[in-house]
Short mmCIF file of C-alpha atoms in Angstrom, two decimals:
data_model
loop_
_atom_site.label_atom_id
_atom_site.label_comp_id
_atom_site.label_asym_id
_atom_site.label_seq_id
_atom_site.Cartn_x
_atom_site.Cartn_y
_atom_site.Cartn_z
CA MET A 284 -18.92 8.14 14.02
CA ILE A 285 -17.33 4.74 13.00
CA ASP A 286 -14.69 5.73 10.62
CA LEU A 287 -13.55 3.37 7.72
CA ARG A 288 -12.55 5.68 5.44
CA SER A 289 -9.19 4.52 5.35
CA ASP A 290 -6.82 2.79 7.65
CA THR A 291 -4.47 6.10 7.06
CA ILE A 292 -6.75 7.98 9.63
CA THR A 293 -5.23 6.14 12.58
CA ARG A 294 -3.55 8.31 15.49
CA PRO A 295 -0.44 7.44 17.46
CA THR A 296 -0.94 5.31 20.21
CA GLU A 297 0.62 6.81 23.50
CA ALA A 298 3.38 4.48 24.02
CA MET A 299 4.04 5.51 20.14
CA ARG A 300 4.01 8.88 21.21
CA ALA A 301 6.49 8.26 24.12
CA ALA A 302 8.90 6.77 21.65
CA MET A 303 8.81 9.70 19.39
CA LEU A 304 9.51 12.13 22.26
CA GLU A 305 12.44 10.25 23.27
CA ALA A 306 13.96 9.52 19.58
CA PRO A 307 17.26 10.85 19.09
CA VAL A 308 17.71 13.15 15.92
CA GLY A 309 19.72 14.77 13.76
CA ASP A 310 19.86 16.20 10.21
CA ASP A 311 19.20 13.44 7.49
CA VAL A 312 20.24 15.55 4.71
CA TYR A 313 23.67 15.34 6.12
CA ALA A 314 22.84 11.35 6.96
CA GLU A 315 23.03 12.36 10.65
CA ASP A 316 19.67 11.31 11.75
CA PRO A 317 20.32 8.02 13.86
CA THR A 318 16.80 7.22 14.29
CA ILE A 319 16.27 7.24 10.25
CA ASP A 320 19.48 5.24 10.08
CA GLU A 321 18.06 2.56 12.25
CA LEU A 322 14.53 2.47 10.44
CA GLU A 323 15.92 2.43 6.80
CA SER A 324 18.56 -0.61 8.10
CA ARG A 325 16.11 -2.51 9.81
CA VAL A 326 13.12 -2.80 7.28
CA ALA A 327 15.82 -3.32 4.35
CA ALA A 328 17.44 -6.46 6.51
CA LEU A 329 13.71 -7.53 6.96
CA LEU A 330 13.09 -7.51 3.31
CA GLY A 331 16.44 -8.84 2.64
CA HIS A 332 17.63 -6.18 0.49
CA GLU A 333 20.90 -3.79 0.96
CA ALA A 334 19.47 -0.23 1.68
CA GLY A 335 16.48 1.72 2.60
CA LEU A 336 15.37 5.26 2.24
CA TYR A 337 12.85 6.80 4.59
CA CYS A 338 9.96 8.54 2.60
CA ALA A 339 7.27 10.95 3.34
CA THR A 340 4.52 8.93 1.90
CA GLY A 341 4.07 5.92 -0.34
CA SER A 342 3.36 7.90 -3.32
CA LEU A 343 6.68 9.21 -3.18
CA ALA A 344 8.37 6.10 -2.36
CA ASN A 345 6.76 4.34 -5.54
CA VAL A 346 7.63 7.26 -7.56
CA LEU A 347 11.00 6.93 -6.54
CA GLY A 348 11.20 3.05 -6.97
CA VAL A 349 9.71 2.69 -10.31
CA ALA A 350 11.99 5.59 -11.56
CA ALA A 351 14.91 3.55 -10.51
CA HIS A 352 13.99 1.25 -13.20
CA VAL A 353 12.29 3.51 -15.86
CA ALA A 354 14.31 6.29 -17.84
CA PRO A 355 11.94 9.09 -19.22
CA GLY A 356 10.17 7.50 -22.25
CA SER A 357 10.20 4.05 -21.13
CA GLU A 358 7.37 2.11 -19.52
CA VAL A 359 6.22 0.65 -16.48
CA LEU A 360 3.54 -2.00 -16.79
CA CYS A 361 1.13 -2.32 -13.96
CA ASP A 362 -2.34 -3.24 -13.52
CA SER A 363 -5.44 -0.96 -14.36
CA GLY A 364 -6.53 -0.49 -10.73
CA ALA A 365 -3.25 -0.18 -9.00
CA HIS A 366 -2.41 2.36 -7.23
CA ILE A 367 0.49 3.99 -9.26
CA ALA A 368 -1.82 4.46 -12.01
CA ARG A 369 -5.02 5.34 -10.34
CA ALA A 370 -4.29 7.17 -7.26
CA GLU A 371 -0.93 9.00 -7.15
CA MET A 372 -2.08 11.89 -9.51
CA GLY A 373 -0.07 11.20 -12.42
CA ALA A 374 3.04 11.56 -10.48
CA HIS A 375 5.03 9.21 -12.60
CA GLY A 376 4.36 10.81 -16.11
CA ALA A 377 4.61 14.25 -14.42
CA LEU A 378 7.67 14.28 -12.35
CA THR A 379 9.96 11.46 -13.82
CA GLY A 380 8.87 10.93 -17.77
CA VAL A 381 7.59 7.70 -17.14
CA THR A 382 4.87 6.14 -19.30
CA MET A 383 2.55 3.24 -18.15
CA ARG A 384 0.43 0.55 -19.61
CA THR A 385 -1.66 -1.87 -17.96
CA TRP A 386 -3.51 -4.99 -18.00
CA VAL A 387 -7.23 -5.28 -16.67
CA THR A 388 -8.15 -7.47 -13.52
CA ALA A 389 -11.27 -7.38 -11.59
CA ASP A 390 -9.79 -8.03 -8.09
CA GLY A 391 -5.93 -6.75 -8.80
CA ARG A 392 -4.56 -10.52 -8.59
CA VAL A 393 -1.33 -11.23 -10.68
CA ASP A 394 -1.96 -13.38 -13.94
CA PRO A 395 1.33 -14.03 -15.32
CA GLY A 396 -0.14 -14.45 -18.83
CA GLN A 397 -1.45 -10.97 -18.94
CA ILE A 398 2.16 -9.60 -18.14
CA ALA A 399 3.67 -12.03 -20.62
CA ALA A 400 1.14 -10.62 -23.44
CA LEU A 401 2.34 -6.93 -22.89
CA LEU A 402 5.85 -7.43 -21.75
CA SER A 403 8.02 -5.63 -24.64
CA PRO A 404 11.65 -4.97 -23.18
CA ASP A 405 13.33 -4.01 -26.73
CA ALA A 406 10.58 -2.92 -28.80
CA GLY A 407 12.84 -1.12 -31.39
CA PRO A 408 12.80 2.36 -32.62
CA TYR A 409 8.98 2.70 -32.88
CA LEU A 410 7.55 1.37 -29.75
CA VAL A 411 7.86 1.95 -26.19
CA SER A 412 10.30 -0.40 -24.54
CA THR A 413 9.20 -2.07 -20.74
CA SER A 414 11.43 -1.19 -18.24
CA CYS A 415 9.71 -2.29 -15.11
CA VAL A 416 6.68 -4.19 -13.92
CA ALA A 417 5.15 -3.00 -10.75
CA ILE A 418 3.00 -5.37 -8.45
CA GLU A 419 0.74 -4.23 -5.90
CA ASN A 420 0.35 -6.75 -2.46
CA THR A 421 -2.27 -6.19 -0.62
CA HIS A 422 -3.98 -4.52 -3.43
CA ASN A 423 -5.86 -1.75 -2.17
CA PHE A 424 -8.83 -0.97 -4.92
CA GLY A 425 -8.97 -5.32 -5.41
CA GLY A 426 -10.25 -5.21 -1.69
CA GLY A 427 -7.42 -5.97 0.20
CA THR A 428 -6.64 -8.72 -1.88
CA VAL A 429 -3.39 -10.97 -1.26
CA GLN A 430 -1.39 -11.82 -4.28
CA PRO A 431 -1.26 -15.92 -4.79
CA TRP A 432 1.83 -16.88 -4.11
CA ASP A 433 2.48 -19.10 -6.89
CA ALA A 434 1.34 -16.50 -9.37
CA LEU A 435 3.59 -13.94 -7.97
CA VAL A 436 6.68 -16.40 -8.26
CA ALA A 437 5.47 -17.22 -11.85
CA ALA A 438 4.95 -13.63 -12.87
CA THR A 439 8.30 -12.29 -11.38
CA SER A 440 10.32 -15.08 -12.71
CA LEU A 441 9.09 -14.38 -16.23
CA VAL A 442 9.70 -10.67 -15.71
CA ARG A 443 13.19 -11.48 -14.49
CA ASP A 444 14.21 -13.79 -17.31
CA ALA A 445 13.03 -10.85 -19.63
CA GLY A 446 15.70 -8.43 -17.84
CA VAL A 447 12.89 -6.02 -16.73
CA GLY A 448 12.93 -4.64 -13.46
CA LEU A 449 10.62 -5.61 -10.59
CA HIS A 450 8.86 -3.10 -8.19
CA LEU A 451 6.73 -3.94 -5.25
CA ASP A 452 4.00 -1.77 -4.11
CA GLY A 453 3.89 -3.19 -0.82
CA ALA A 454 2.13 -0.44 1.20
CA ARG A 455 0.17 -3.13 3.01
CA LEU A 456 2.44 -6.00 2.54
CA TRP A 457 2.29 -6.48 6.34
CA ASN A 458 -1.16 -7.49 5.77
CA ALA A 459 -0.26 -9.97 3.58
CA HIS A 460 2.29 -11.22 5.57
CA VAL A 461 0.07 -11.72 8.32
CA ALA A 462 -2.51 -13.21 6.36
CA THR A 463 -0.47 -15.79 4.54
CA GLY A 464 2.39 -16.53 7.26
CA ILE A 465 5.01 -15.84 4.23
CA PRO A 466 8.03 -14.18 5.71
CA MET A 467 8.81 -10.36 4.60
CA GLY A 468 12.23 -11.63 2.85
CA GLU A 469 10.58 -14.18 0.95
CA TYR A 470 8.24 -11.36 -0.74
CA GLY A 471 11.28 -9.41 -0.90
CA ALA A 472 13.42 -11.86 -2.69
CA LEU A 473 11.02 -11.67 -5.59
CA PHE A 474 11.70 -7.77 -6.30
CA ASP A 475 14.42 -5.40 -7.02
CA THR A 476 12.30 -2.33 -5.38
CA ILE A 477 9.71 -2.36 -2.46
CA SER A 478 7.72 0.15 -0.77
CA VAL A 479 6.38 -0.44 2.43
CA CYS A 480 3.94 1.87 4.25
CA PHE A 481 4.07 2.51 8.16
CA SER A 482 0.95 5.25 8.26
CA LYS A 483 -2.00 2.81 7.22
CA GLY A 484 -2.40 -0.28 9.03
CA MET A 485 0.84 0.14 11.15
CA GLY A 486 -0.54 3.26 12.69
CA ALA A 487 2.28 5.51 12.37
CA PRO A 488 1.59 8.98 11.62
CA VAL A 489 4.10 9.57 8.44
CA GLY A 490 6.20 7.65 6.36
CA SER A 491 7.06 4.85 4.07
CA VAL A 492 10.51 3.03 3.35
CA LEU A 493 11.83 2.19 -0.04
CA VAL A 494 14.30 -0.68 -0.14
CA GLY A 495 16.65 -1.74 -2.77
CA SER A 496 20.36 -1.86 -3.55
CA SER A 497 22.61 0.40 -2.22
CA GLU A 498 23.15 1.86 -5.58
CA ALA A 499 19.52 2.35 -6.21
CA MET A 500 18.99 3.89 -2.97
CA ALA A 501 21.77 6.19 -3.30
CA ALA A 502 20.20 7.57 -6.89
CA ALA A 503 16.63 7.65 -5.06
CA ARG A 504 17.88 9.84 -2.33
CA VAL A 505 19.29 12.43 -4.86
CA ARG A 506 15.90 12.35 -6.62
CA ARG A 507 14.06 12.95 -3.41
CA LYS A 508 16.10 15.80 -2.46
CA ARG A 509 15.38 17.15 -6.43
CA LEU A 510 11.75 16.61 -5.58
CA GLY A 511 11.89 18.81 -2.35
CA ALA A 512 11.72 15.65 0.19
CA GLY A 513 14.69 16.02 1.85
CA TRP A 514 14.47 15.20 5.86
CA ARG A 515 15.80 17.04 8.41
CA GLN A 516 15.30 16.12 12.29
CA ALA A 517 12.61 13.25 10.79
CA GLY A 518 13.91 10.75 13.45
CA ILE A 519 10.96 11.69 15.55
CA LEU A 520 8.78 10.39 12.87
CA ALA A 521 11.04 7.66 12.24
CA ALA A 522 10.60 6.54 15.66
CA ALA A 523 6.88 6.01 15.30
CA CYS A 524 7.78 3.33 12.48
CA LEU A 525 10.29 1.64 14.52
CA TYR A 526 7.60 1.46 17.28
CA ALA A 527 5.09 0.22 14.59
CA LEU A 528 7.77 -2.76 13.68
CA ASP A 529 8.04 -3.81 17.30
CA HIS A 530 4.60 -3.74 18.22
CA HIS A 531 1.79 -3.34 15.39
CA ILE A 532 2.52 -6.14 12.97
CA ASP A 533 0.97 -9.32 14.53
CA ARG A 534 -2.18 -7.08 15.64
CA LEU A 535 -2.92 -6.48 12.13
CA ALA A 536 -5.04 -10.06 12.16
CA ASP A 537 -7.47 -8.01 14.60
CA ASP A 538 -7.97 -5.66 11.64
CA HIS A 539 -8.78 -8.50 9.29
CA ALA A 540 -11.08 -10.15 11.81
CA ALA A 541 -12.57 -6.70 12.10
CA ALA A 542 -13.03 -6.78 8.39
CA ARG A 543 -14.71 -10.15 8.58
CA ALA A 544 -17.05 -8.74 11.13
CA PHE A 545 -17.92 -5.94 8.95
CA ALA A 546 -18.80 -7.97 5.88
CA ALA A 547 -20.93 -10.35 7.81
CA PRO A 548 -24.27 -8.60 7.95
CA LEU A 549 -23.64 -7.57 4.60
CA ARG A 550 -23.63 -11.26 3.24
CA ALA A 551 -26.48 -11.92 5.45
CA ALA A 552 -28.60 -9.42 4.04
CA GLY A 553 -27.79 -10.65 0.93
CA VAL A 554 -25.39 -8.10 -0.34
CA GLU A 555 -22.27 -9.50 -2.80
CA VAL A 556 -19.26 -9.18 -1.04
CA ALA A 557 -16.19 -11.09 -1.21
CA GLU A 558 -14.88 -12.63 2.10
CA PRO A 559 -12.14 -10.03 3.27
CA GLU A 560 -8.85 -11.59 3.08
CA THR A 561 -7.17 -8.63 4.85
CA ASN A 562 -8.59 -5.35 6.37
CA ILE A 563 -10.09 -3.91 3.34
CA VAL A 564 -13.79 -4.43 2.02
CA VAL A 565 -15.34 -3.11 -1.13
CA VAL A 566 -18.76 -3.34 -1.38
CA PRO A 567 -21.25 -2.93 -4.58
CA THR A 568 -23.81 -0.50 -4.59
CA GLY A 569 -26.09 -1.95 -7.36
CA ASP A 570 -27.92 0.70 -8.88
CA ARG A 571 -27.27 3.30 -6.24
CA ALA A 572 -24.70 6.03 -6.79
CA ALA A 573 -21.62 5.15 -4.31
CA ALA A 574 -21.84 9.12 -3.39
CA GLU A 575 -25.29 8.68 -2.04
CA VAL A 576 -24.45 5.56 0.13
CA VAL A 577 -21.61 7.00 1.30
CA ALA A 578 -24.05 9.98 2.37
CA ALA A 579 -26.64 7.95 3.95
CA ALA A 580 -23.97 5.74 5.92
CA SER A 581 -22.32 8.77 7.20
CA ALA A 582 -25.95 10.31 8.19
CA ARG A 583 -25.99 7.02 10.27
CA GLY A 584 -22.75 7.43 12.13
CA VAL A 585 -20.42 5.45 9.31
CA ALA A 586 -18.03 7.09 7.27
CA LEU A 587 -16.94 5.26 4.33
CA SER A 588 -15.06 5.82 0.97
CA ALA A 589 -16.35 5.99 -2.47
CA VAL A 590 -13.75 4.07 -4.50
CA GLY A 591 -15.72 3.80 -7.97
CA ALA A 592 -19.36 5.35 -8.98
CA ARG A 593 -21.10 2.27 -7.72
CA VAL A 594 -18.60 1.01 -5.25
CA VAL A 595 -17.82 1.99 -1.63
CA ARG A 596 -15.19 0.57 0.70
CA ALA A 597 -14.71 0.09 4.07
CA VAL A 598 -11.01 -0.29 5.70
CA THR A 599 -10.55 -1.60 9.43
CA HIS A 600 -7.70 -0.28 11.52
CA LEU A 601 -6.60 -0.14 15.22
CA ASP A 602 -8.81 2.92 16.24
CA VAL A 603 -11.86 0.79 15.30
CA THR A 604 -12.87 -2.64 17.46
CA GLU A 605 -14.30 -5.64 15.85
CA ASP A 606 -17.84 -4.89 17.58
CA ALA A 607 -17.84 -1.37 15.97
CA CYS A 608 -17.10 -2.62 12.62
CA ALA A 609 -20.04 -5.56 12.88
CA ASP A 610 -22.27 -2.26 13.61
CA ALA A 611 -21.14 -0.40 10.87
CA GLY A 612 -21.74 -3.35 8.52
CA ALA A 613 -25.21 -3.62 9.63
CA VAL A 614 -25.78 0.13 9.21
CA LEU A 615 -24.35 -0.25 5.34
CA ALA A 616 -26.38 -3.34 4.70
CA ALA A 617 -29.82 -1.07 6.26
CA VAL A 618 -28.64 1.49 4.14
CA LEU A 619 -28.49 -0.67 0.84
CA ASN A 620 -31.78 -2.09 1.20
CA THR A 621 -33.39 1.21 1.93
CA ARG A 622 -34.43 2.95 -1.41
CA SER A 623 -34.50 6.46 0.24
CA ALA A 624 -31.06 7.85 1.18
CA ALA A 625 -32.74 9.48 4.30
#
């Protein structure tokens, strides 16, 4: 099976496992795990912020990041396909009392004008006030799209001028950095809080890091514990993330090439697929149900995800080769050009 359901399915390499085995550890609830401390400090410095907080998942990091800006009853703005709106199980409202309004975009790319039309930092006594704007880079459901730099700068500038907080869901910010060459610190300078994930393309088994000011991260640490998500000797896991920082960033370019290899036979077969910018390919299935197409591809040895009624997604990663991805793309092209799901 060529498994392209997500880059979360990666398994740690032997060298990463060795780093985990050798990691010094302590009780992180008592702030005594040196490996976690190192990871938090390094990621914060890389993004140009004061402090970091290691979290079990990107969803948790996003909940804590948004909550750093938004009190119960006020709102965060994001796009309608954003991970925080679509794929975090309503956690922001259910756990922290945050409300959410969205703008609509086909591919996740930020439009400063759309944000300006919704931005309402002081809505008065009868309407909900905006406390935060959240942007995703790269954009998962948009197809791994990279936020255009000029639009990103313009959008964050107008939000900052309005006195509203800025959160970046940077789960795959590493991919944006590799695709554009823009330093992580330049992305980091645009936002007040940022989450980055290590269990996707970076290949670690567990973990995301949230960064921001020292004060914000101290408060987020309390919220994390309140949610039952304090760590003990989790330096074993943080060591995998440190290994990924040192060895797995530049190799993301291989995943981008593999995504292009996956898309090529689809495009050659007349399927309307955008040229991949990073490691995600979203494929419209026409009048075929996505679940039917996923089942047919699986029967032919390719695992994909249905991410809409008529859209499937492939995500390349370090456990699949470029040649395997090209073969998988050819299989999907054949499925889409066959009326039977057999």
